[in-house]
Amino acid sequence: MKIFLDTANVDSIKKYNDMGLVDGITTNPTLLSREKGNPAEIMRQIVKIVKGPVSLEVVGTTAEEMLEEAHRLKKYGPNVVVKIPMIADGLKAVKKLKSEGIETNVTLVFSANQAILAAKAGAAYVSPFIGRLDDAGQDGMALIREIVQIFKNYEFGTNVLVASVRHPLHVIDAGKIGAHVVTLPPEILGKMLTHPLTDKGLSAFLSDWEKVKKENPNLAI
Ligand code: G3P
Protein backbone atom coordinates (compact mmCIF):
# COMPACT_ATOMS: atom_id res chain seq x y z
CA MET A 1 0.00 0.00 0.00
CA LYS A 2 1.32 3.43 -0.92
CA ILE A 3 0.83 6.35 1.46
CA PHE A 4 0.45 9.83 0.03
CA LEU A 5 0.03 12.99 2.11
CA ASP A 6 -3.04 15.04 1.28
CA THR A 7 -1.67 18.49 2.05
CA ALA A 8 0.12 21.54 0.71
CA ASN A 9 1.86 22.15 4.04
CA VAL A 10 5.59 22.04 3.35
CA ASP A 11 6.60 21.56 7.01
CA SER A 12 4.38 18.49 7.41
CA ILE A 13 5.62 17.09 4.12
CA LYS A 14 9.27 17.52 5.21
CA LYS A 15 8.55 16.00 8.64
CA TYR A 16 7.03 12.78 7.33
CA ASN A 17 9.24 12.59 4.25
CA ASP A 18 12.28 12.52 6.59
CA MET A 19 10.77 9.38 8.19
CA GLY A 20 10.45 7.70 4.79
CA LEU A 21 6.65 7.61 5.01
CA VAL A 22 5.69 9.71 2.01
CA ASP A 23 5.28 7.87 -1.29
CA GLY A 24 3.60 10.87 -2.91
CA ILE A 25 1.48 13.98 -2.38
CA THR A 26 -1.99 15.11 -3.38
CA THR A 27 -2.98 18.76 -3.27
CA ASN A 28 -6.07 20.66 -4.28
CA PRO A 29 -7.10 24.33 -4.47
CA THR A 30 -8.65 24.19 -0.97
CA LEU A 31 -5.48 22.75 0.59
CA LEU A 32 -3.37 25.43 -1.14
CA SER A 33 -5.76 28.16 0.04
CA ARG A 34 -4.94 27.18 3.66
CA GLU A 35 -1.22 27.90 3.26
CA LYS A 36 0.54 31.26 3.47
CA GLY A 37 2.67 32.28 0.47
CA ASN A 38 2.61 32.04 -3.28
CA PRO A 39 0.80 28.80 -4.29
CA ALA A 40 3.00 28.36 -7.38
CA GLU A 41 6.11 28.59 -5.19
CA ILE A 42 4.62 26.12 -2.66
CA MET A 43 3.86 23.63 -5.45
CA ARG A 44 7.41 23.99 -6.81
CA GLN A 45 8.88 23.30 -3.35
CA ILE A 46 6.70 20.21 -2.81
CA VAL A 47 7.65 18.75 -6.18
CA LYS A 48 11.34 19.13 -5.24
CA ILE A 49 11.05 17.69 -1.71
CA VAL A 50 9.15 14.52 -2.62
CA LYS A 51 10.57 11.97 -5.04
CA GLY A 52 7.23 10.26 -5.75
CA PRO A 53 4.19 11.51 -7.66
CA VAL A 54 2.79 14.92 -6.70
CA SER A 55 -0.78 15.62 -7.84
CA LEU A 56 -1.33 19.28 -8.74
CA GLU A 57 -4.86 20.25 -9.67
CA VAL A 58 -6.09 22.30 -12.61
CA VAL A 59 -8.79 24.92 -12.03
CA GLY A 60 -9.98 25.31 -15.63
CA THR A 61 -13.26 23.66 -16.59
CA THR A 62 -12.86 23.26 -20.35
CA ALA A 63 -10.56 20.66 -21.89
CA GLU A 64 -8.54 23.43 -23.56
CA GLU A 65 -8.01 25.30 -20.28
CA MET A 66 -7.12 22.10 -18.45
CA LEU A 67 -4.59 21.08 -21.11
CA GLU A 68 -2.94 24.49 -21.02
CA GLU A 69 -2.69 24.38 -17.21
CA ALA A 70 -1.51 20.77 -17.29
CA HIS A 71 1.39 21.68 -19.56
CA ARG A 72 2.36 24.57 -17.25
CA LEU A 73 2.09 22.41 -14.10
CA LYS A 74 4.10 19.60 -15.68
CA LYS A 75 7.04 22.02 -16.02
CA TYR A 76 7.29 22.11 -12.20
CA GLY A 77 8.94 18.69 -12.30
CA PRO A 78 8.91 15.24 -13.88
CA ASN A 79 6.99 13.75 -10.90
CA VAL A 80 3.95 16.00 -11.39
CA VAL A 81 0.66 14.17 -11.89
CA VAL A 82 -2.07 16.44 -13.20
CA LYS A 83 -5.25 16.31 -11.16
CA ILE A 84 -8.36 16.67 -13.29
CA PRO A 85 -12.00 16.90 -12.16
CA MET A 86 -14.38 14.07 -13.09
CA ILE A 87 -16.35 15.95 -15.75
CA ALA A 88 -16.77 15.29 -19.48
CA ASP A 89 -14.17 17.88 -20.51
CA GLY A 90 -11.88 16.49 -17.85
CA LEU A 91 -11.93 13.05 -19.45
CA LYS A 92 -11.20 14.62 -22.83
CA ALA A 93 -8.13 16.25 -21.28
CA VAL A 94 -7.13 12.95 -19.61
CA LYS A 95 -7.18 11.13 -22.95
CA LYS A 96 -5.03 13.81 -24.62
CA LEU A 97 -2.56 13.99 -21.72
CA LYS A 98 -2.22 10.20 -21.70
CA SER A 99 -1.31 10.32 -25.41
CA GLU A 100 1.40 12.83 -24.50
CA GLY A 101 2.75 10.59 -21.72
CA ILE A 102 1.45 12.86 -18.91
CA GLU A 103 -0.09 11.05 -15.93
CA THR A 104 -3.40 12.20 -14.51
CA ASN A 105 -5.36 11.73 -11.31
CA VAL A 106 -9.12 12.03 -11.79
CA THR A 107 -10.59 13.64 -8.70
CA LEU A 108 -14.05 14.12 -7.19
CA VAL A 109 -15.04 10.54 -8.00
CA PHE A 110 -18.18 9.45 -6.14
CA SER A 111 -19.36 6.35 -8.06
CA ALA A 112 -17.96 3.16 -9.58
CA ASN A 113 -19.33 4.27 -12.96
CA GLN A 114 -17.26 7.43 -12.81
CA ALA A 115 -14.19 5.39 -11.85
CA ILE A 116 -14.68 3.03 -14.82
CA LEU A 117 -14.92 5.96 -17.24
CA ALA A 118 -11.86 7.69 -15.79
CA ALA A 119 -9.89 4.46 -16.18
CA LYS A 120 -11.15 3.99 -19.75
CA ALA A 121 -10.07 7.56 -20.61
CA GLY A 122 -6.56 6.68 -19.43
CA ALA A 123 -6.21 8.05 -15.89
CA ALA A 124 -3.20 6.82 -13.92
CA TYR A 125 -5.16 7.34 -10.66
CA VAL A 126 -8.81 7.69 -9.69
CA SER A 127 -9.65 9.44 -6.43
CA PRO A 128 -12.92 8.34 -4.79
CA PHE A 129 -13.75 10.67 -1.85
CA ILE A 130 -14.86 8.26 0.85
CA GLY A 131 -15.21 10.66 3.79
CA ARG A 132 -17.54 12.95 1.87
CA LEU A 133 -19.71 9.92 0.96
CA ASP A 134 -19.78 8.86 4.62
CA ASP A 135 -20.77 12.44 5.54
CA ALA A 136 -23.67 12.15 3.07
CA GLY A 137 -24.89 8.92 4.69
CA GLN A 138 -23.41 6.57 2.06
CA ASP A 139 -20.76 3.89 2.64
CA GLY A 140 -17.54 5.32 1.20
CA MET A 141 -15.53 2.13 1.76
CA ALA A 142 -18.15 0.08 -0.13
CA LEU A 143 -17.32 2.21 -3.16
CA ILE A 144 -13.62 1.37 -2.81
CA ARG A 145 -14.49 -2.33 -2.63
CA GLU A 146 -16.52 -2.07 -5.85
CA ILE A 147 -13.89 -0.12 -7.78
CA VAL A 148 -11.00 -2.37 -6.70
CA GLN A 149 -12.98 -5.46 -7.74
CA ILE A 150 -13.96 -4.03 -11.13
CA PHE A 151 -10.42 -2.86 -11.90
CA LYS A 152 -9.09 -6.33 -10.93
CA ASN A 153 -11.70 -8.13 -13.08
CA TYR A 154 -10.56 -6.25 -16.18
CA GLU A 155 -6.90 -5.74 -15.24
CA PHE A 156 -7.20 -1.96 -15.54
CA GLY A 157 -3.82 -0.32 -14.96
CA THR A 158 -5.39 2.62 -13.11
CA ASN A 159 -4.53 3.00 -9.41
CA VAL A 160 -7.31 3.37 -6.86
CA LEU A 161 -6.32 6.32 -4.67
CA VAL A 162 -8.50 6.50 -1.56
CA ALA A 163 -9.14 10.18 -0.80
CA SER A 164 -11.09 12.17 1.77
CA VAL A 165 -9.81 9.85 4.50
CA ARG A 166 -11.09 10.82 7.95
CA HIS A 167 -9.51 8.38 10.43
CA PRO A 168 -6.94 5.55 10.77
CA LEU A 169 -9.57 2.81 10.44
CA HIS A 170 -10.22 3.99 6.89
CA VAL A 171 -6.55 3.18 6.15
CA ILE A 172 -6.79 -0.34 7.55
CA ASP A 173 -10.02 -1.05 5.65
CA ALA A 174 -8.57 0.32 2.40
CA GLY A 175 -5.50 -1.90 2.90
CA LYS A 176 -7.63 -5.01 3.50
CA ILE A 177 -9.55 -4.32 0.29
CA GLY A 178 -6.28 -3.88 -1.62
CA ALA A 179 -6.59 -0.24 -2.69
CA HIS A 180 -3.30 0.87 -4.25
CA VAL A 181 -2.92 4.22 -2.47
CA VAL A 182 -4.38 6.10 0.49
CA THR A 183 -3.88 9.85 0.70
CA LEU A 184 -3.91 11.15 4.25
CA PRO A 185 -4.09 14.50 5.98
CA PRO A 186 -0.91 14.76 8.14
CA GLU A 187 -2.99 14.55 11.34
CA ILE A 188 -4.16 11.07 10.38
CA LEU A 189 -0.64 9.89 9.65
CA GLY A 190 0.27 11.26 13.10
CA LYS A 191 -2.54 9.23 14.68
CA MET A 192 -1.33 6.07 12.91
CA LEU A 193 2.14 6.61 14.35
CA THR A 194 1.23 6.76 18.02
CA HIS A 195 -0.33 4.43 20.57
CA PRO A 196 -0.83 5.16 24.30
CA LEU A 197 0.68 1.76 25.22
CA THR A 198 3.85 2.67 23.30
CA ASP A 199 4.21 5.88 25.35
CA LYS A 200 3.42 4.07 28.60
CA GLY A 201 5.86 1.27 27.80
CA LEU A 202 8.67 3.65 26.86
CA SER A 203 8.16 5.70 30.00
CA ALA A 204 8.44 2.52 32.14
CA PHE A 205 11.61 1.40 30.31
CA LEU A 206 13.25 4.79 30.87
CA SER A 207 12.37 5.04 34.56
CA ASP A 208 13.56 1.45 35.17
CA TRP A 209 16.81 2.31 33.41
CA GLU A 210 17.29 5.30 35.72
CA LYS A 211 17.23 2.83 38.64
CA VAL A 212 19.87 0.67 36.91
CA LYS A 213 22.08 3.75 36.39
CA LYS A 214 21.82 4.71 40.04
CA GLU A 215 23.04 1.24 41.03
CA ASN A 216 25.81 1.30 38.37
CA PRO A 217 27.11 4.92 38.28
CA ASN A 218 29.86 4.22 35.70
CA LEU A 219 27.59 2.30 33.35
CA ALA A 220 27.84 3.32 29.70
CA ILE A 221 25.97 1.69 26.85
O1 G3P B 1 -7.56 15.34 -1.95
C1 G3P B 1 -8.87 15.59 -1.79
C2 G3P B 1 -9.60 14.91 -0.67
O2 G3P B 1 -8.79 14.06 0.05
C3 G3P B 1 -10.38 15.90 0.13
O3 G3P B 1 -10.76 15.46 1.38
O4 G3P B 1 -11.43 16.00 3.67
O5 G3P B 1 -11.81 17.69 1.86
O6 G3P B 1 -13.17 15.62 1.97
P1 G3P B 1 -11.86 16.24 2.26
Tab-separated table of C-alpha atoms and ligand atoms in Angstrom, residues 6 28 83 129 132 163-164 166, ligand 1:
chain	number	residue	atom	x	y	z
A	6	ASP	CA	-3.042	15.040	1.281
A	28	ASN	CA	-6.070	20.658	-4.285
A	83	LYS	CA	-5.254	16.310	-11.157
A	129	PHE	CA	-13.749	10.671	-1.850
A	132	ARG	CA	-17.545	12.948	1.872
A	163	ALA	CA	-9.142	10.176	-0.801
A	164	SER	CA	-11.090	12.172	1.774
A	166	ARG	CA	-11.089	10.817	7.947
B	1	G3P	O1	-7.556	15.336	-1.950
B	1	G3P	C1	-8.871	15.586	-1.794
B	1	G3P	C2	-9.603	14.912	-0.674
B	1	G3P	O2	-8.792	14.060	0.047
B	1	G3P	C3	-10.385	15.899	0.127
B	1	G3P	O3	-10.757	15.457	1.380
B	1	G3P	O4	-11.425	15.998	3.670
B	1	G3P	O5	-11.813	17.694	1.861
B	1	G3P	O6	-13.168	15.622	1.967
B	1	G3P	P1	-11.857	16.238	2.258
